[in-house]
Coordinates of C-alpha atoms and ligand atoms in Angstrom, one line a residue:
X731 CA 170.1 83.0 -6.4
X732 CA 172.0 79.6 -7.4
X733 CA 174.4 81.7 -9.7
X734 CA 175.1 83.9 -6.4
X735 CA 175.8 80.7 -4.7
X736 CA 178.0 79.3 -7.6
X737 CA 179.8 82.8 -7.3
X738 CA 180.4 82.0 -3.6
X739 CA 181.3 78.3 -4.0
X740 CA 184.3 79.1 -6.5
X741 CA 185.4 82.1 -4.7
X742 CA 186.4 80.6 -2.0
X743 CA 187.5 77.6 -3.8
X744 CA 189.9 79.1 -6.4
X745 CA 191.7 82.4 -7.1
X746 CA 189.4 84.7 -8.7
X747 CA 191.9 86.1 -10.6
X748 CA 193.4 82.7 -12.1
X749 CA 192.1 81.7 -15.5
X750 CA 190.6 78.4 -13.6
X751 CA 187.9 80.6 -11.5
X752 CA 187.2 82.4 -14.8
X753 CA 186.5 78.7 -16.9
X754 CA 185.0 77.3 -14.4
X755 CA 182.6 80.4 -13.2
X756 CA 181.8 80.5 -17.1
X757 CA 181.3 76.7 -17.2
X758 CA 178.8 77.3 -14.4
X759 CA 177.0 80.3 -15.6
X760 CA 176.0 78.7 -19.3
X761 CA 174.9 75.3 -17.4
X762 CA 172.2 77.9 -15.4
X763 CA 171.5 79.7 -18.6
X764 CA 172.3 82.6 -16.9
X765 CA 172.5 85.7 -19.4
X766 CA 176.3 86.7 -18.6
X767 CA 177.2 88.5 -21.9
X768 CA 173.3 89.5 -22.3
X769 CA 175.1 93.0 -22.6
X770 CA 177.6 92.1 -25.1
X771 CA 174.6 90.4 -27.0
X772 CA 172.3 93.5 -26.5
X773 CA 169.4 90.9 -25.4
X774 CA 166.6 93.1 -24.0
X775 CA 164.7 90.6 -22.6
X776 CA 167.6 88.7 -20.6
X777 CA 169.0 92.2 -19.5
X778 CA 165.3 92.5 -18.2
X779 CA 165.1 89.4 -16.1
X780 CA 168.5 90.0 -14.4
X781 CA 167.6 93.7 -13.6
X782 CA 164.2 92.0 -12.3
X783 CA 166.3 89.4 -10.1
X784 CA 169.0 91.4 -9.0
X785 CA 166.1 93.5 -7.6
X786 CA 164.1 91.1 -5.9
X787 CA 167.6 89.7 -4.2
X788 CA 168.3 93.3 -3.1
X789 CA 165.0 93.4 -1.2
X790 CA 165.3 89.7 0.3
X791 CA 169.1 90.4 1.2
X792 CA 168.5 93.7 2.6
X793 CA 167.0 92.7 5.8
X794 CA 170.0 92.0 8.3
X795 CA 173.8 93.3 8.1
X796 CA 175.2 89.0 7.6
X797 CA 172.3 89.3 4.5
X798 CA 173.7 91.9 2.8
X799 CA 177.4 91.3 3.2
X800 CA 176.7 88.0 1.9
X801 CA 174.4 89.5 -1.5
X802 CA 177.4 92.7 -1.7
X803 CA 180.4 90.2 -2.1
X804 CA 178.7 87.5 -4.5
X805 CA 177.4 90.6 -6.2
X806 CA 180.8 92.2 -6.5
X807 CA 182.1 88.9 -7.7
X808 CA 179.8 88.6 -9.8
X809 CA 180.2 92.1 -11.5
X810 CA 184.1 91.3 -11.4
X811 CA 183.9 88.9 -13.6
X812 CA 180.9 89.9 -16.3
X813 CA 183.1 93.5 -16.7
X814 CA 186.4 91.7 -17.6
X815 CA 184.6 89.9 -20.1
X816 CA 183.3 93.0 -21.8
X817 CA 185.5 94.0 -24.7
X818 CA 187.2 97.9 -24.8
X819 CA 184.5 98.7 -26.8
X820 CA 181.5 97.5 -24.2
X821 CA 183.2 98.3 -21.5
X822 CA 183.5 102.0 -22.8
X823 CA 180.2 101.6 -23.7
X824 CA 179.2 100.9 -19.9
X825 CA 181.3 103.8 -18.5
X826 CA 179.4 106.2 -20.7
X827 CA 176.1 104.4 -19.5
X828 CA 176.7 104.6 -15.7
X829 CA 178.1 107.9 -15.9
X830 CA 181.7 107.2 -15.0
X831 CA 183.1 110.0 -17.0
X832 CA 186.5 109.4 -16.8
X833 CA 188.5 111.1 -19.5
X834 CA 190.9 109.6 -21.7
X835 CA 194.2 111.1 -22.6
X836 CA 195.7 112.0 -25.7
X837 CA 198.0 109.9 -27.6
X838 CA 200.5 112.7 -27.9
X839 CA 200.3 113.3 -24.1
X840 CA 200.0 109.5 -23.5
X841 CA 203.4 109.0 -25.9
X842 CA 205.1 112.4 -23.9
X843 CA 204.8 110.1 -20.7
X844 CA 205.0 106.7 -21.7
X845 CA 208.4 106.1 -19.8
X846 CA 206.3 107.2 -16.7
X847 CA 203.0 105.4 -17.3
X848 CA 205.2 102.0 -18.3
X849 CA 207.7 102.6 -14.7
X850 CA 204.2 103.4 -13.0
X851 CA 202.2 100.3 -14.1
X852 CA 203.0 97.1 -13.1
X853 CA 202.7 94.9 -15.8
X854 CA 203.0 97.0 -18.3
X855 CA 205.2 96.7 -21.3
X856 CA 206.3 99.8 -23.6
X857 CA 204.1 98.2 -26.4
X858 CA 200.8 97.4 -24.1
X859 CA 201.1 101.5 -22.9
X860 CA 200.9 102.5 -26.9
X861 CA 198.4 99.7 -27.5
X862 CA 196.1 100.8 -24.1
X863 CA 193.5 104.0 -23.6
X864 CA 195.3 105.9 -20.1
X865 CA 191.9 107.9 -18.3
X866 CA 192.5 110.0 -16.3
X867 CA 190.9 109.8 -13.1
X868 CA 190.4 111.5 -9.7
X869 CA 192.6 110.1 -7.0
X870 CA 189.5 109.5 -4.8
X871 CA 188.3 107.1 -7.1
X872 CA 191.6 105.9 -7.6
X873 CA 192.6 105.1 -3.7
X874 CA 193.0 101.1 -4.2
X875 CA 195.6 101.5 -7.2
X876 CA 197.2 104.7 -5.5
X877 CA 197.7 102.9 -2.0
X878 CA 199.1 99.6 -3.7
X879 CA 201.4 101.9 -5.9
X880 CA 200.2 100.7 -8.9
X881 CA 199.5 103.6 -11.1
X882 CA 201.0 106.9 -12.5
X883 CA 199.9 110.0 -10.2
X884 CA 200.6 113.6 -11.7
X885 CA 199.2 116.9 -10.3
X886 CA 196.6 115.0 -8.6
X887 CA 195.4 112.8 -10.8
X888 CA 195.9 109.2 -11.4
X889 CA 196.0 108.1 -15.1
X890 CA 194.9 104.6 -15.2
X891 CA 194.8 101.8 -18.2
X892 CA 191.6 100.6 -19.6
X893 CA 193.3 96.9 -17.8
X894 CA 192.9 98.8 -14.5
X895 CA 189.7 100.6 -14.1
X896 CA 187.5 97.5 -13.0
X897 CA 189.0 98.5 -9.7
X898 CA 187.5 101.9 -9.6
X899 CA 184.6 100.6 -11.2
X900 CA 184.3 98.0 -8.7
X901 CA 184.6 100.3 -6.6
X902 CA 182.1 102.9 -7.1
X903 CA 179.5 99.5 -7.9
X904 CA 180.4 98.7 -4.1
X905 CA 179.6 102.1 -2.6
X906 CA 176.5 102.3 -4.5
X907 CA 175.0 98.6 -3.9
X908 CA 175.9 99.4 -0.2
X909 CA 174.1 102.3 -0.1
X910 CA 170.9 100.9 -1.7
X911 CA 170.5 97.7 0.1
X912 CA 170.7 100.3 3.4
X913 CA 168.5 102.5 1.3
X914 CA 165.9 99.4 0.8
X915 CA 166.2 98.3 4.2
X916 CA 165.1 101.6 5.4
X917 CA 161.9 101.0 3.6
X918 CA 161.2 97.2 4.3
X919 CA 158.6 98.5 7.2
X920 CA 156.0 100.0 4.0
X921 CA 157.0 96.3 2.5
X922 CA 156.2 94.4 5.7
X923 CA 153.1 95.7 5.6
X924 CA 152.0 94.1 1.8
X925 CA 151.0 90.9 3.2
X926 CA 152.0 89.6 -0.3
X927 CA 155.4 90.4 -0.4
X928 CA 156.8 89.4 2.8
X929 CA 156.1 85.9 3.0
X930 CA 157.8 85.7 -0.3
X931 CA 160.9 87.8 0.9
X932 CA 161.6 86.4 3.9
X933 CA 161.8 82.9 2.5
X934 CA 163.8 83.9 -0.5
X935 CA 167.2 84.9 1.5
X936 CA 167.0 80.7 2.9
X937 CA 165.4 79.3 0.1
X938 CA 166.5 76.3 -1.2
X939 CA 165.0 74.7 -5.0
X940 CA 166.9 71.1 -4.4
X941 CA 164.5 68.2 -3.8
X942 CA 162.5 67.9 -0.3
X943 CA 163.4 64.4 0.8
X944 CA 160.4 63.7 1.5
X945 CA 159.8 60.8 -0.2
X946 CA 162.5 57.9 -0.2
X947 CA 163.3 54.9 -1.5
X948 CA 164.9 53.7 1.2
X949 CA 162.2 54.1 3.5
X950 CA 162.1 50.8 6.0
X951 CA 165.7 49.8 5.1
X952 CA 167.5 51.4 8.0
X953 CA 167.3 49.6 11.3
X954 CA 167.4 51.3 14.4
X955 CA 170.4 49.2 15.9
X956 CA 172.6 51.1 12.6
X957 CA 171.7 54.9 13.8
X958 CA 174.6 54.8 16.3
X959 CA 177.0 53.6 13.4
X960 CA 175.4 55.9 10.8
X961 CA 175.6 59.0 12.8
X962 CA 179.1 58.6 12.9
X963 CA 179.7 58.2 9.6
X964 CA 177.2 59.2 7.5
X965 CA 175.9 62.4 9.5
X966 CA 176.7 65.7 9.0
X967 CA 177.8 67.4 12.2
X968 CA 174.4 69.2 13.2
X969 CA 172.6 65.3 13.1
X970 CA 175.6 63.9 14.8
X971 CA 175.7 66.7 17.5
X972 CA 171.8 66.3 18.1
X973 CA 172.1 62.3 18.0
X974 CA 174.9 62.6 20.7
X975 CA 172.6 64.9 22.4
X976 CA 169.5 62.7 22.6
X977 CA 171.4 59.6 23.9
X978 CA 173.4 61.5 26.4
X979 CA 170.2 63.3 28.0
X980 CA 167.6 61.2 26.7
X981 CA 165.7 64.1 25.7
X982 CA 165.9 66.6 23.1
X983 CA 163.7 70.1 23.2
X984 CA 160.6 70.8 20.3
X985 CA 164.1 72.6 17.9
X986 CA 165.8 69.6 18.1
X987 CA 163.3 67.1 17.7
X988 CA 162.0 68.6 14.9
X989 CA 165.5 69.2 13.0
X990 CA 166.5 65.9 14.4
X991 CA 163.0 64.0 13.8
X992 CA 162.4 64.9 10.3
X993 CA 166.0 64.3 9.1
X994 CA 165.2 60.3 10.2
X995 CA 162.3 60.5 8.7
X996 CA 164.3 61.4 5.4
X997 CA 166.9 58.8 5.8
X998 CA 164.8 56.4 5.6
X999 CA 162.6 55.9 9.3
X1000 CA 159.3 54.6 8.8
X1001 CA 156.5 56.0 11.3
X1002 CA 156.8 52.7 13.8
X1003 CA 160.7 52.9 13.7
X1004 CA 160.7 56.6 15.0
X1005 CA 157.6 56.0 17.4
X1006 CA 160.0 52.9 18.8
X1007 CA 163.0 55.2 18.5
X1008 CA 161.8 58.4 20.0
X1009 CA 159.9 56.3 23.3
X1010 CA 163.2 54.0 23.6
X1011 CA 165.1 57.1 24.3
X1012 CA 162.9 59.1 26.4
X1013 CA 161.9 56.8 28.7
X1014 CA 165.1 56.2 29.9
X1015 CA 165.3 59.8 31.3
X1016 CA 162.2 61.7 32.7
X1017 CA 159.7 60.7 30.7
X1018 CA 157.0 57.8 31.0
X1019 CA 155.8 55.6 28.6
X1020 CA 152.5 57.0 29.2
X1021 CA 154.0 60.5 29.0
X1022 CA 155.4 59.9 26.1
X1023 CA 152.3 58.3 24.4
X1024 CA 150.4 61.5 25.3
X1025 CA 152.7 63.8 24.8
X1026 CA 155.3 63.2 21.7
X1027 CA 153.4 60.2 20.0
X1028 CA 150.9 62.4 17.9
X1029 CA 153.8 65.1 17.0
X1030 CA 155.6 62.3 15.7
X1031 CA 152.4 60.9 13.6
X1032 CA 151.7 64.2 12.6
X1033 CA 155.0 64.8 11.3
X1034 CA 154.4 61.8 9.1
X1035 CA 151.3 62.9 8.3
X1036 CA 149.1 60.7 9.9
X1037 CA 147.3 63.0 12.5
X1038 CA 145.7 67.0 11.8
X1039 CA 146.2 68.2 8.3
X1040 CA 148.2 64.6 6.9
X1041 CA 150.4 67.0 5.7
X1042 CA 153.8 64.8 5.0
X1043 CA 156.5 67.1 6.4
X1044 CA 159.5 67.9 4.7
X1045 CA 163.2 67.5 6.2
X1046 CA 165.1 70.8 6.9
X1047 CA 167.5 72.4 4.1
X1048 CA 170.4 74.1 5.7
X1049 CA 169.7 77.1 4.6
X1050 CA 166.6 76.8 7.1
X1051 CA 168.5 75.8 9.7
X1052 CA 171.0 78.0 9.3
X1053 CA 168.8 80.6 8.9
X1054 CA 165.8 80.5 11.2
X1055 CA 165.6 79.8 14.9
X1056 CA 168.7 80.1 16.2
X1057 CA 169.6 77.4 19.3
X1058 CA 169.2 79.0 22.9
X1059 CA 170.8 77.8 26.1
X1060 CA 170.1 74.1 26.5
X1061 CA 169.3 73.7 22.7
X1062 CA 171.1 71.2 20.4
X1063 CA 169.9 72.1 17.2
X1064 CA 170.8 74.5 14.2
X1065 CA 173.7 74.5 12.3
X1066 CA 177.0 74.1 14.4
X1067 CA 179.0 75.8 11.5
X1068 CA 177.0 78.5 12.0
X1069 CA 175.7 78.8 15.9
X1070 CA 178.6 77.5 17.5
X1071 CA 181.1 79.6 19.2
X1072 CA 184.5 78.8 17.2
X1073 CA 186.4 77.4 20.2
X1074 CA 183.6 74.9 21.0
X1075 CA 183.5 74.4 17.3
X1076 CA 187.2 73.4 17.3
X1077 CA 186.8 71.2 20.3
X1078 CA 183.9 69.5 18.4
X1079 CA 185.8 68.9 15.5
X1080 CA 189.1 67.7 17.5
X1081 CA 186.5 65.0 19.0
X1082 CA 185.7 64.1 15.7
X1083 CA 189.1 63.6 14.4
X1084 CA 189.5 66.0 11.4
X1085 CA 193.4 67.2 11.1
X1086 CA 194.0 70.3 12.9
X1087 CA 195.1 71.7 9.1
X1088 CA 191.3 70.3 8.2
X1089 CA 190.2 72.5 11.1
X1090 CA 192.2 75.7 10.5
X1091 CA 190.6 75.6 7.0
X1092 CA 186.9 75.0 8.2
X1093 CA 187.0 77.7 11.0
X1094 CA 188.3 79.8 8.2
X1095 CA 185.1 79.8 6.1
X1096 CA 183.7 79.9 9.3
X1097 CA 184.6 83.3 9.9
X1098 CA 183.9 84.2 6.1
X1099 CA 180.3 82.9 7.0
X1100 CA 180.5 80.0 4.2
X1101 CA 179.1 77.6 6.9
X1102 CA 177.9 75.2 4.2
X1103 CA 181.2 75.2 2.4
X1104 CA 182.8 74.7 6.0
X1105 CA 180.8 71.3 5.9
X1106 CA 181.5 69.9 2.5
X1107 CA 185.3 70.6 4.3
X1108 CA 184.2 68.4 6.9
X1109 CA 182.8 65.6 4.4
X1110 CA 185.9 65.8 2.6
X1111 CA 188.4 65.6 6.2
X1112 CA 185.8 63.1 7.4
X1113 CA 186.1 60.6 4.3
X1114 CA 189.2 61.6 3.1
X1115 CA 188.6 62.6 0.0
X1116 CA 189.7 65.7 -1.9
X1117 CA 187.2 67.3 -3.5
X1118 CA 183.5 66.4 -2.4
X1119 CA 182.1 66.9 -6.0
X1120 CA 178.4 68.7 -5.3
X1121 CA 177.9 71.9 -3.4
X1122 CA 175.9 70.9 -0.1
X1123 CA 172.7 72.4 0.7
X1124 CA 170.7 69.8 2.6
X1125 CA 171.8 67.3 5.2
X1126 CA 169.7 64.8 4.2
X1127 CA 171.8 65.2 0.9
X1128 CA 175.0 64.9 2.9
X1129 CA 174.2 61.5 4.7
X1130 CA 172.8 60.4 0.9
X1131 CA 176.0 61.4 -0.5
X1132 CA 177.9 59.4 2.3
X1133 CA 176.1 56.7 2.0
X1134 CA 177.4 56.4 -1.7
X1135 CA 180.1 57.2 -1.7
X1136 CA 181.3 54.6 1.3
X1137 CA 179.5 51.7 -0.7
X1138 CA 180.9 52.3 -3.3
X1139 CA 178.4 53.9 -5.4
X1140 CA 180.0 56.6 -6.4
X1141 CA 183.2 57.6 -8.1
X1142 CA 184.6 60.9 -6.1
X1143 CA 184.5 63.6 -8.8
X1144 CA 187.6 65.5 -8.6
X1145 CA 185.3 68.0 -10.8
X1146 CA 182.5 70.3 -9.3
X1147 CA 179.9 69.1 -11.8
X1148 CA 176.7 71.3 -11.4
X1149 CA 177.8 73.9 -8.2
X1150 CA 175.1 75.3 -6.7
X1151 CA 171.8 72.8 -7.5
X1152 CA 173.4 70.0 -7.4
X1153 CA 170.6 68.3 -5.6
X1154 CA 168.9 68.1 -8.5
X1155 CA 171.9 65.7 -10.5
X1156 CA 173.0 62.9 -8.7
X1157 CA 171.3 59.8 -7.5
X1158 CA 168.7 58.1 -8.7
X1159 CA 166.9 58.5 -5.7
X1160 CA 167.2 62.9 -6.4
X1161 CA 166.2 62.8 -9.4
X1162 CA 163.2 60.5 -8.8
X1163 CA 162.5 63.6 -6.5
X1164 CA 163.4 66.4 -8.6
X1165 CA 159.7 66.4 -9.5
X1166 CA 158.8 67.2 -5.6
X1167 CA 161.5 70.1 -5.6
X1168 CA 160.6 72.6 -3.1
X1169 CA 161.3 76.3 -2.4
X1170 CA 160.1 75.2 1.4
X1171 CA 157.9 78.4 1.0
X1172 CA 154.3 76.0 1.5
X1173 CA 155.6 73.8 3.6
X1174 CA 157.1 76.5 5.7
X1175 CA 153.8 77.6 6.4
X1176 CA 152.4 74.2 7.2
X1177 CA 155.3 73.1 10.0
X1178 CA 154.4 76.7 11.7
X1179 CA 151.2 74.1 12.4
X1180 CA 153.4 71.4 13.4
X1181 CA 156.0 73.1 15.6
X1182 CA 152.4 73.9 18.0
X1183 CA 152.4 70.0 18.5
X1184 CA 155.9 70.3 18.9
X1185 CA 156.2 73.0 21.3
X1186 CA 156.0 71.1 24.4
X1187 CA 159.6 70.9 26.1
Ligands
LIG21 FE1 173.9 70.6 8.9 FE2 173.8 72.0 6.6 FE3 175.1 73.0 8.8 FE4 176.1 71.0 7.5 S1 175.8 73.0 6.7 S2 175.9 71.1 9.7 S3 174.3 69.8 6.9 S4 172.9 72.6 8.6

């Protein structure tokens, strides 16, 4: 899963195609250990575990249409790249193995036509046409090179260089990942009923391996006097929507207090601050002191682990949020990248000051469904920097990141430096918690506990 995400996060940073994507995806991939030429190196055990994965992805990314349009273009990507690395050899190799028969011609017929083949194929010198294998291939396979004119056509067959066939390849990989993650999904209710597998795939398409914020070493240092500042600065714009939220209505329903509550709680809010902070609020709408004592006190000692189980909650990942429990009408929380209609969106992020250029770029990913890349944007509009330097995946991680970087702490890395798990690099205070990483899958099942205290309105 984090080398899928690292595939997103360059794809829709550089051109796949340019020699940086390729360094930088490859600079990536070794840094996970993930098994990229395991092919090349004919490494039966690392071909094993990335059949194994790739399988356990297909069943967790099966499960909604947004799912497995997400999995099928990282996968593609992915497959994009690890082909062009084969060599002729391997990637012949692989043809033979996945049955792609596709013939190759003769040099004596290759040399009758080479004025044709060099005319037809852009890109092509006379030498590369004598130095390249020419297949010849069906023009069904052949539609993408055939309706971009890039390939010779002669009684109805398109005779395509080595160079060229990742795009049938790709293609045929496309048709048949499509129609296996439909395939799968048609037989997730037989999975849904194996108690032991569906807990484990339904939290593997939002799972999230950074740390858990749960502990930090700030705890006590924020006062609540600097939350008004802080959430304009230092929140990302699902905090700062639900902090405008609960000051405007002095109320916030059970989603948004937990989303809202336990993000505090990470930043640094001891229990007494967020008892203080939570009454402060709600008693200057409908609520009364004594209300409020009997009503939201104990969720918020539970939620600190003081009351029921003393189970010490984690903050939400994105992924979670972005994920699970979509907002309803009157609802504040979730993932405004994700849940908001785009023209609200805009008007949001117009308030907010990013450049409309900023905005056309964020409501781009937006509609490519990188919601989290559509964030970092924000970080990098809303601090004016111009390359955030760590791939976001919790917000607790974005205000930590803020906070650095506006004291000071932290030089802007113009450099991605570990896409994708990044969580688990940079400050001391992350990697004090890397030992408390989470996949969220326990303490999943533990808030389901917590959102009952949570649940009144
Ligand atoms: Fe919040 Fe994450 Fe969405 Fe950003 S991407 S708004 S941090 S949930």
């Amino acid at each position: 899963l984090p080398v899928l995400k690292v595939v997103e996060n360059l794809g829709v940073s550089y051109v796949r195609s340019a020699d940086t994507y390729k360094n930088k995806l490859e600079q990536e991939l070794r840094k996970l250990k993930f098994p990229y030429k395991a092919l090349a190196e004919d490494d039966y055990d690392a071909r094993r575990k990335d059949h194994i994965s790739h399988f356990i992805l297909r069943l967790a990314y099966c499960q909604s249409e947004e799912l497995r349009r997400w999995f099928l273009q990282q996968e593609m990507d992915l497959f994009r790249y690890r082909f062009n690395e084969l060599t002729d050899n391997l990637r012949q190799k692989f043809l033979d193995h996945v049955n792609l028969q596709f013939e190759a011609i003769s040099e004596d017929l290759k040399n009758e036509w080479a004025n044709d083949l060099c005319a037809s194929t852009p890109g092509l010198s006379m030498i590369k046409v004598k130095e390249q294998m020419f297949y010849k291939v069906g023009l069904a396979d052949a539609v993408e090179l055939f309706r971009a004119r890039r390939v010779f056509i002669k009684d109805g067959f398109a005779y395509v260089p080595l160079k060229d066939i990742d795009a049938i390849v790709l293609n045929n990989y496309r048709t048949k990942l499509s129609k296996a993650l439909a395939l799968t999904a048609r037989s997730l209710p037989s999975i849904q009923s194996d108690e032991r597998l569906q807990p484990l795939l339904n939290h593997l398409s939002h799972s999230y391996v950074g740390p858990d914020y749960s502990v930090q070493k700030n705890t006590g240092k924020i006062s609540l006097e600097q939350i008004d500042a802080l959430a304009v600065k230092s929140f990302p714009l699902c905090m700062r929507q639900l902090h405008k939220a609960l000051r405007e209505n002095h109320h916030l329903r059970h989603g948004g207090r937990m989303q809202y509550g336990l993000f505090l709680k990470g930043i640094g809010l001891t229990l007494e601050q967020a008892l203080e902070f939570w009454k402060k609020e709600f008693i200057r709408g409908k609520v009364d002191a004594d209300k409020f004592d009997k009503g939201y006190a104990y969720s918020i000692r539970h939620s600190y682990g003081k009351e029921g189980k003393r189970t010490d909650y984690t903050p939400y990942s994105c992924m979670k949020i972005i994920m699970s429990n979509p907002p309803s009408q009157g609802d504040y929380h979730g993932c405004p990248f994700r849940h908001c209609d785009p023209e609200l969106l805009k008007q949001k992020l117009q308030l907010y000051k990013v450049p409309l250029s900023g905005i056309n770029q964020i409501l781009e990913l937006v509609k490519g469904m990188h919601y989290q890349l559509a964030c970092q944007k924000y970080f990098e509009f809303t601090h004016d920097i111009e390359d955030i330097g760590f791939s976001l995946n919790h917000p607790n991680q974005y205000f930590a990141e803020s906070q650095r970087f506006l004291s000071g702490g932290r030089e802007v890395k113009k450099e991605p430096t570990h896409l994708g798990n990044s969580q688990q690099k940079s400050t001391g205070q992350e990697s004090s918690n890397s030992t408390s990483t989470s996949s969220n899958t326990a303490t999943d099942a533990e808030l389901e506990g917590l959102e009952e205290y949570f649940a009144e309105d």
